[in-house]
XYZ file of N, CA, C and O in Angstrom:
264
model
N 0.862 -1.171 0.000
C 0.000 0.000 0.000
C 0.899 1.221 0.000
O 1.837 1.318 0.769
N 0.548 2.145 -0.833
C 1.302 3.384 -0.939
C 0.426 4.514 -0.460
O -0.713 4.635 -0.881
N 0.914 5.309 0.450
C 0.135 6.438 0.961
C 0.779 7.729 0.491
O 1.961 7.950 0.682
N -0.004 8.555 -0.149
C 0.447 9.876 -0.537
C -0.154 10.841 0.458
O -1.361 10.938 0.580
N 0.683 11.565 1.189
C 0.169 12.424 2.237
C 0.737 13.826 2.122
O 1.903 14.004 1.810
N -0.119 14.791 2.373
C 0.280 16.176 2.470
C 0.099 16.575 3.924
O -0.939 16.325 4.514
N 1.089 17.199 4.505
C 1.023 17.572 5.908
C 0.987 19.087 6.011
O 1.784 19.778 5.414
N 0.013 19.587 6.746
C -0.055 21.020 7.010
C -0.158 21.214 8.509
O -0.758 20.409 9.213
N 0.449 22.280 8.994
C 0.455 22.527 10.424
C -0.639 23.521 10.785
O -0.793 24.537 10.137
N -1.386 23.205 11.827
C -2.467 24.060 12.300
C -2.055 24.689 13.623
O -1.099 24.279 14.259
N -2.824 25.680 14.040
C -2.559 26.339 15.318
C -2.882 25.397 16.472
O -3.496 24.359 16.295
N -2.482 25.801 17.653
C -2.813 25.092 18.884
C -2.208 23.688 18.941
O -2.823 22.758 19.427
N -1.013 23.529 18.442
C -0.250 22.288 18.582
C -0.955 21.061 18.021
O -0.973 20.009 18.626
N -1.557 21.211 16.872
C -2.171 20.081 16.191
C -1.609 20.001 14.777
O -1.168 20.991 14.216
N -1.631 18.819 14.231
C -1.199 18.609 12.859
C -2.338 17.958 12.101
O -2.947 17.004 12.579
N -2.620 18.477 10.927
C -3.631 17.882 10.061
C -2.913 17.129 8.952
O -2.070 17.697 8.253
N -3.236 15.853 8.824
C -2.642 15.016 7.781
C -3.738 14.693 6.775
O -4.803 14.205 7.146
N -3.460 14.991 5.511
C -4.406 14.719 4.425
C -3.707 13.845 3.400
O -2.504 13.979 3.196
N -4.457 12.986 2.753
C -3.835 12.162 1.732
C -4.819 11.285 1.001
O -6.031 11.350 1.230
N -4.282 10.471 0.116
C -5.061 9.504 -0.647
C -4.315 8.181 -0.582
O -3.109 8.131 -0.854
N -5.012 7.123 -0.201
C -4.402 5.793 -0.157
C -4.666 5.080 -1.480
O -5.801 5.028 -1.951
N -3.592 4.554 -2.062
C -3.718 3.799 -3.306
C -2.987 2.477 -3.172
O -2.022 2.354 -2.422
N -3.454 1.487 -3.915
C -2.817 0.181 -3.943
C -1.517 0.302 -4.731
O -1.513 0.785 -5.859
N -0.411 -0.146 -4.149
C 0.895 -0.026 -4.797
C 1.010 -0.914 -6.035
O 1.786 -0.615 -6.935
N 0.226 -1.983 -6.114
C 0.335 -2.910 -7.239
C -0.443 -2.450 -8.464
O 0.020 -2.602 -9.585
N -1.637 -1.891 -8.246
C -2.456 -1.537 -9.410
C -2.855 -0.066 -9.463
O -3.517 0.358 -10.404
N -2.490 0.724 -8.467
C -2.773 2.156 -8.489
C -4.207 2.540 -8.174
O -4.551 3.714 -8.231
N -5.049 1.573 -7.835
C -6.445 1.879 -7.516
C -6.545 2.453 -6.110
O -5.797 2.083 -5.215
N -7.505 3.381 -5.927
C -7.704 3.956 -4.600
C -8.300 2.906 -3.663
O -9.000 1.990 -4.093
N -7.997 3.044 -2.379
C -8.484 2.106 -1.369
C -9.665 2.736 -0.639
O -9.495 3.693 0.115
N -10.843 2.201 -0.870
C -12.079 2.712 -0.292
C -12.314 2.052 1.061
O -12.219 0.832 1.199
N -12.596 2.855 2.095
C -12.932 2.327 3.405
C -11.759 1.780 4.198
O -11.959 1.080 5.189
N -10.544 2.099 3.801
C -9.361 1.635 4.541
C -9.205 2.438 5.825
O -9.529 3.615 5.879
N -8.699 1.802 6.862
C -8.453 2.483 8.138
C -7.103 3.182 8.099
O -6.118 2.617 7.653
N -7.094 4.416 8.585
C -5.861 5.196 8.734
C -5.763 5.523 10.216
O -6.614 6.227 10.752
N -4.744 4.978 10.901
C -4.639 5.100 12.350
C -3.260 5.631 12.709
O -2.256 5.218 12.136
N -3.230 6.534 13.687
C -1.961 7.018 14.221
C -1.432 5.941 15.151
O -2.104 5.553 16.112
N -0.232 5.444 14.856
C 0.343 4.330 15.598
C 0.416 4.620 17.092
O 0.818 5.702 17.516
N -0.043 3.666 17.903
C 0.023 3.788 19.351
C -1.080 4.632 19.964
O -1.013 4.958 21.145
N -2.094 5.004 19.169
C -3.206 5.807 19.670
C -4.527 5.203 19.194
O -4.541 4.236 18.442
N -5.609 5.827 19.615
C -6.928 5.461 19.090
C -7.413 6.497 18.088
O -8.579 6.491 17.707
N -6.520 7.376 17.655
C -6.864 8.424 16.694
C -6.799 7.839 15.292
O -5.798 7.240 14.904
N -7.868 8.018 14.530
C -7.873 7.503 13.174
C -9.122 7.873 12.422
O -10.009 8.563 12.931
N -9.199 7.410 11.189
C -10.325 7.666 10.314
C -10.351 6.597 9.233
O -9.492 5.718 9.211
N -11.326 6.662 8.351
C -11.417 5.757 7.209
C -11.351 6.569 5.928
O -11.762 7.724 5.894
N -10.851 5.946 4.870
C -10.801 6.637 3.585
C -12.192 6.703 2.965
O -13.034 5.849 3.206
N -12.400 7.723 2.153
C -13.681 7.924 1.483
C -13.761 7.150 0.173
O -12.902 6.324 -0.143
N -14.791 7.443 -0.610
C -15.012 6.760 -1.880
C -13.899 7.017 -2.889
O -13.715 6.238 -3.822
N -13.159 8.102 -2.702
C -12.040 8.413 -3.599
C -10.686 8.074 -2.978
O -9.644 8.449 -3.493
N -10.696 7.378 -1.842
C -9.462 6.989 -1.173
C -8.846 8.073 -0.309
O -7.800 7.875 0.297
N -9.511 9.220 -0.219
C -8.941 10.338 0.535
C -9.261 10.239 2.024
O -10.223 9.602 2.428
N -8.400 10.887 2.820
C -8.617 10.939 4.262
C -8.065 12.236 4.813
O -7.207 12.876 4.208
N -8.584 12.640 5.976
C -8.079 13.778 6.745
C -8.142 13.369 8.207
O -9.169 12.882 8.669
N -7.053 13.554 8.922
C -7.029 13.250 10.346
C -6.228 14.346 11.049
O -5.185 14.773 10.567
N -6.763 14.834 12.181
C -6.088 15.859 12.974
C -5.558 15.204 14.234
O -6.301 14.541 14.952
N -4.265 15.393 14.474
C -3.637 14.770 15.630
C -2.944 15.824 16.481
O -2.483 16.832 15.970
N -2.878 15.598 17.794
C -2.141 16.521 18.658
C -0.645 16.387 18.394
O -0.179 15.355 17.914
N 0.109 17.417 18.715
C 1.554 17.344 18.512
C 2.161 16.321 19.453
O 1.596 15.984 20.484
N 3.297 15.811 19.100
C 3.966 14.811 19.917
C 4.742 13.859 19.046
O 5.122 14.178 17.932
N 4.922 12.660 19.541
C 5.725 11.680 18.833
C 4.886 10.672 18.060
O 5.351 9.574 17.787
N 3.666 10.999 17.696
C 2.825 10.084 16.945
C 3.412 9.890 15.561
O 4.033 10.763 14.996
N 3.172 8.690 15.007
C 3.629 8.419 13.655
C 2.698 7.434 12.983
O 1.973 6.686 13.630
N 2.722 7.473 11.656
C 1.961 6.526 10.857
C 2.883 5.373 10.495
O 4.057 5.577 10.210
N 2.372 4.149 10.484
C 3.199 3.038 10.015
C 3.643 3.299 8.588
O 2.899 3.886 7.800
N 4.833 2.870 8.218
C 5.372 3.202 6.904
C 5.084 2.162 5.855
O 5.541 2.271 4.730
N 4.354 1.113 6.184
C 4.092 0.067 5.200
C 2.723 0.173 4.637
O 1.763 0.391 5.151
């Protein structure tokens, strides 16, 4: 799975992560996939176009790289 993400910084020590999840083998968007911040319960699901937006507090949170 390949995740294309754009990161923008918001006020009040939060980070908004936006992106589109696509299958690395065929390039198709992944509908309804879970996007979770590792080690937290913060997350969301991708939409019909594979897009997602999640706002996380600042800190050492990270997304899995696979």
